[in-house]
Coordinates of C-alpha atoms in Angstrom, one line a residue:
X861 CA -38.3 -72.4 -13.2
X862 CA -40.1 -70.1 -15.8
X863 CA -38.5 -68.2 -18.6
X864 CA -38.9 -64.9 -16.5
X865 CA -37.1 -66.1 -13.3
X866 CA -34.3 -67.2 -15.6
X867 CA -34.1 -63.8 -17.3
X868 CA -34.0 -62.0 -14.1
X869 CA -31.6 -64.1 -12.5
X870 CA -29.3 -63.7 -15.5
X871 CA -29.8 -59.6 -15.2
X872 CA -28.9 -59.7 -11.6
X873 CA -25.6 -61.7 -12.2
X874 CA -24.8 -59.2 -15.2
X875 CA -25.3 -56.3 -12.9
X876 CA -23.1 -57.6 -10.0
X877 CA -20.3 -58.3 -12.4
X878 CA -20.4 -54.7 -13.6
X879 CA -20.3 -53.4 -10.2
X880 CA -17.5 -55.3 -9.4
X881 CA -15.4 -54.2 -12.4
X882 CA -16.2 -50.5 -11.6
X883 CA -15.6 -50.5 -7.9
X884 CA -12.9 -53.2 -7.7
X885 CA -12.0 -55.4 -4.8
X886 CA -10.3 -55.0 -1.6
X887 CA -6.9 -56.7 -1.6
X888 CA -5.3 -55.7 1.6
X889 CA -2.9 -53.2 -0.1
X890 CA -5.2 -50.3 -0.1
X891 CA -3.9 -47.0 1.0
X892 CA -4.9 -46.2 4.7
X893 CA -7.0 -43.2 5.2
X894 CA -5.2 -39.8 5.5
X895 CA -4.3 -38.9 9.1
X896 CA -4.3 -35.1 9.2
X897 CA -3.2 -34.9 12.9
X898 CA -0.1 -37.3 12.5
X899 CA 0.9 -35.5 9.2
X900 CA 0.7 -32.0 10.8
X901 CA 2.6 -33.3 13.9
X902 CA 5.3 -35.0 11.7
X903 CA 5.9 -31.6 9.9
X904 CA 6.4 -29.8 13.1
X905 CA 2.9 -28.1 12.8
X906 CA 0.4 -27.2 15.4
X907 CA -1.3 -29.7 17.7
X908 CA -5.0 -30.3 17.6
X909 CA -5.8 -27.6 20.4
X910 CA -4.3 -25.1 17.8
X911 CA -6.6 -25.6 15.1
X912 CA -9.1 -22.9 14.9
X913 CA -12.6 -23.7 14.2
X914 CA -15.0 -21.1 12.2
X915 CA -18.6 -21.7 11.5
X916 CA -18.6 -24.0 8.3
X917 CA -14.9 -23.8 7.9
X918 CA -11.8 -25.2 9.6
X919 CA -8.7 -23.3 9.2
X920 CA -5.6 -25.6 9.6
X921 CA -2.2 -24.0 9.2
X922 CA 1.0 -24.7 10.9
X923 CA 2.6 -21.5 12.3
X924 CA 4.9 -19.7 9.7
X925 CA 8.8 -19.6 10.4
X926 CA 10.3 -16.4 11.1
X927 CA 11.6 -14.8 8.0
X928 CA 14.4 -12.7 9.4
X929 CA 16.1 -11.8 12.7
X930 CA 14.5 -8.8 14.5
X931 CA 16.3 -5.7 13.7
X932 CA 18.4 -4.2 16.7
X933 CA 16.9 -0.9 18.0
X934 CA 20.2 1.1 16.9
X935 CA 19.8 -0.1 13.5
X936 CA 16.1 0.1 13.1
X937 CA 16.2 3.7 11.0
X938 CA 19.8 3.3 9.8
X939 CA 20.3 5.8 6.8
X940 CA 17.1 7.5 8.1
X941 CA 17.6 8.8 11.3
X942 CA 20.4 8.7 14.1
X943 CA 19.3 6.6 17.3
X944 CA 18.0 8.7 20.1
X945 CA 17.1 11.8 18.0
X946 CA 13.6 13.3 17.9
X947 CA 13.3 12.0 14.3
X948 CA 14.0 8.5 15.5
X949 CA 11.6 8.8 18.5
X950 CA 9.1 10.0 16.3
X951 CA 9.2 7.2 13.8
X952 CA 9.2 4.9 16.8
X953 CA 5.9 6.3 18.1
X954 CA 4.4 6.0 14.6
X955 CA 5.5 2.3 14.1
X956 CA 4.2 1.4 17.7
X957 CA 0.7 2.6 16.7
X958 CA 0.8 1.4 13.1
X959 CA 3.1 -1.7 12.3
X960 CA 2.3 -1.4 8.7
X961 CA 4.2 2.0 8.4
X962 CA 7.3 1.9 6.1
X963 CA 9.3 5.3 6.1
X964 CA 11.2 4.3 3.1
X965 CA 8.1 3.4 1.1
X966 CA 6.7 6.5 2.3
X967 CA 9.6 8.8 1.0
X968 CA 9.2 7.0 -2.3
X969 CA 5.6 8.0 -2.6
X970 CA 6.2 11.4 -1.4
X971 CA 8.6 12.3 -4.2
X972 CA 5.8 11.3 -6.6
X973 CA 3.2 13.3 -4.7
X974 CA 5.6 16.5 -4.7
X975 CA 6.0 16.3 -8.4
X976 CA 2.4 15.7 -9.0
X977 CA 1.3 18.6 -6.7
X978 CA 3.8 21.2 -8.0
X979 CA 2.8 20.4 -11.8
X980 CA -1.0 20.4 -10.8
X981 CA -0.6 23.8 -9.2
X982 CA 1.0 25.2 -12.2
X983 CA -1.7 23.9 -14.4
X984 CA -4.4 24.9 -12.0
X985 CA -5.6 21.4 -11.8
X986 CA -7.9 21.8 -8.8
X987 CA -9.2 18.3 -8.9
X988 CA -6.0 16.6 -8.6
X989 CA -5.0 19.0 -5.8
X990 CA -8.2 18.2 -3.9
X991 CA -7.2 14.6 -3.5
X992 CA -3.7 15.3 -2.3
X993 CA -3.9 18.4 0.0
X994 CA -5.6 19.3 3.2
X995 CA -8.7 21.8 3.3
X996 CA -6.4 24.4 4.6
X997 CA -3.6 24.0 2.0
X998 CA -6.0 23.4 -0.8
X999 CA -7.6 26.8 0.2
X1000 CA -4.2 28.4 0.0
X1001 CA -3.3 26.9 -3.4
X1002 CA -6.8 27.8 -4.7
X1003 CA -6.6 31.4 -3.7
X1004 CA -3.4 31.5 -5.6
X1005 CA -4.7 30.0 -8.8
X1006 CA -7.7 32.4 -8.7
X1007 CA -5.3 35.4 -8.4
X1008 CA -3.5 34.1 -11.7
X1009 CA -6.8 33.6 -13.4
X1010 CA -8.1 37.1 -12.5
X1011 CA -4.9 38.4 -14.1
X1012 CA -5.1 36.2 -17.2
X1013 CA -1.8 34.5 -16.3
X1014 CA -0.6 31.1 -16.7
X1015 CA 2.4 29.2 -15.3
X1016 CA 4.5 26.8 -17.0
X1017 CA 6.7 24.5 -14.8
X1018 CA 8.9 21.7 -15.8
X1019 CA 11.1 19.4 -13.6
X1020 CA 14.6 18.8 -14.3
X1021 CA 15.4 16.7 -11.6
X1022 CA 14.5 15.8 -7.9
X1023 CA 17.9 15.5 -6.3
X1024 CA 16.9 14.5 -2.7
X1025 CA 13.7 13.8 -0.7
X1026 CA 15.0 13.7 2.8
X1027 CA 13.0 12.9 6.2
X1028 CA 13.7 15.7 8.5
X1029 CA 10.8 15.3 11.0
X1030 CA 8.4 12.6 12.4
X1031 CA 5.7 13.1 15.2
X1032 CA 2.7 11.5 16.4
X1033 CA -0.1 13.7 17.7
X1034 CA -2.9 11.6 19.1
X1035 CA -4.2 9.5 16.3
X1036 CA -2.3 11.7 13.6
X1037 CA 1.0 10.9 12.2
X1038 CA 2.9 13.9 10.6
X1039 CA 6.1 13.4 8.5
X1040 CA 8.4 16.3 7.0
X1041 CA 10.5 16.0 4.1
X1042 CA 12.8 18.2 2.7
X1043 CA 12.9 18.2 -1.2
X1044 CA 15.8 19.5 -3.2
X1045 CA 14.9 19.8 -6.8
X1046 CA 15.9 21.4 -10.0
X1047 CA 13.0 22.9 -12.3
X1048 CA 12.2 25.6 -14.9
X1049 CA 9.2 27.8 -14.3
X1050 CA 7.6 30.8 -15.9
X1051 CA 4.6 32.6 -15.4
X1052 CA 3.2 34.7 -18.6
X1053 CA 0.5 37.1 -18.9
X1054 CA -2.2 37.2 -21.4
X1055 CA 0.1 38.6 -24.1
X1056 CA 2.5 35.9 -23.3
X1057 CA 5.2 38.1 -21.8
X1058 CA 7.0 36.7 -18.8
X1059 CA 6.2 38.4 -15.6
X1060 CA 7.7 36.0 -13.1
X1061 CA 10.3 33.4 -13.3
X1062 CA 12.4 32.1 -16.5
X1063 CA 11.5 29.9 -19.3
X1064 CA 15.2 29.1 -19.9
X1065 CA 17.1 29.3 -16.2
X1066 CA 17.2 26.1 -14.2
X1067 CA 16.3 27.2 -10.7
X1068 CA 17.6 25.2 -7.5
X1069 CA 14.6 24.9 -5.4
X1070 CA 14.4 23.5 -1.7
X1071 CA 10.9 22.9 -0.3
X1072 CA 10.0 21.7 3.2
X1073 CA 6.6 19.9 3.1
X1074 CA 4.5 18.1 5.8
X1075 CA 2.2 15.3 5.1
X1076 CA -0.3 13.7 7.7
X1077 CA -2.5 10.8 8.0
X1078 CA -4.9 9.4 10.6
X1079 CA -3.3 6.0 11.5
X1080 CA -6.9 4.7 12.7
X1081 CA -8.4 5.4 9.4
X1082 CA -8.8 2.7 6.6
X1083 CA -7.7 5.4 4.2
X1084 CA -4.1 4.8 3.5
X1085 CA -3.4 8.1 1.7
X1086 CA -1.3 10.9 3.3
X1087 CA -2.1 14.5 2.6
X1088 CA 0.0 17.7 2.6
X1089 CA -0.9 19.7 5.4
X1090 CA 2.0 22.3 5.5
X1091 CA 4.7 24.0 3.2
X1092 CA 7.7 25.9 3.5
X1093 CA 10.7 26.9 1.4
X1094 CA 14.3 27.4 2.1
X1095 CA 14.9 29.4 -0.8

């Protein structure tokens, strides 16, 4: 056996020992392969025929446990509408077509929109109004702003409080949901002429204001925003 054969043999033995130390040996105590189906069944998950296969990906998720008992119909709108009233029926109709609708969340958002719209109108902020009003209501507000501008008048409005935002109407017309809110607020508002004289309202007196506004949204639209489509006042 020549010197080169001895060198290659020694190198082969060295490589074998290095691989053995890196990869280890089977001892019979190795952990068995993970059985996804058995584990899922043990946890009460879906069977194989409930696994949904998608191109390039497998979605494997056990059904979610219910988080709460279904709300009885008589308590569905507790604190918002009495069972069987037109308001309750209107809310039912909207939720039947849009399961994500939450009237309490809507009322909270409507309070913020009410204050924003009133202040934007007082300041003549057309950009803010355009995003919050229907085209018809915007045209009405814009005409009033133009009248003030023509007469060199400015309106100053400040909210003292919004005491109540109460849902008083709900209706589904084809794809359009309409919700009517009665706002009871206190505010200070005064309109001044070019010389600074007050021509309407008062800069010191707190006025009690009741507004009845209607908001609408196409429930089939991806746009989640509601717009003001009608205004009225009880004052």
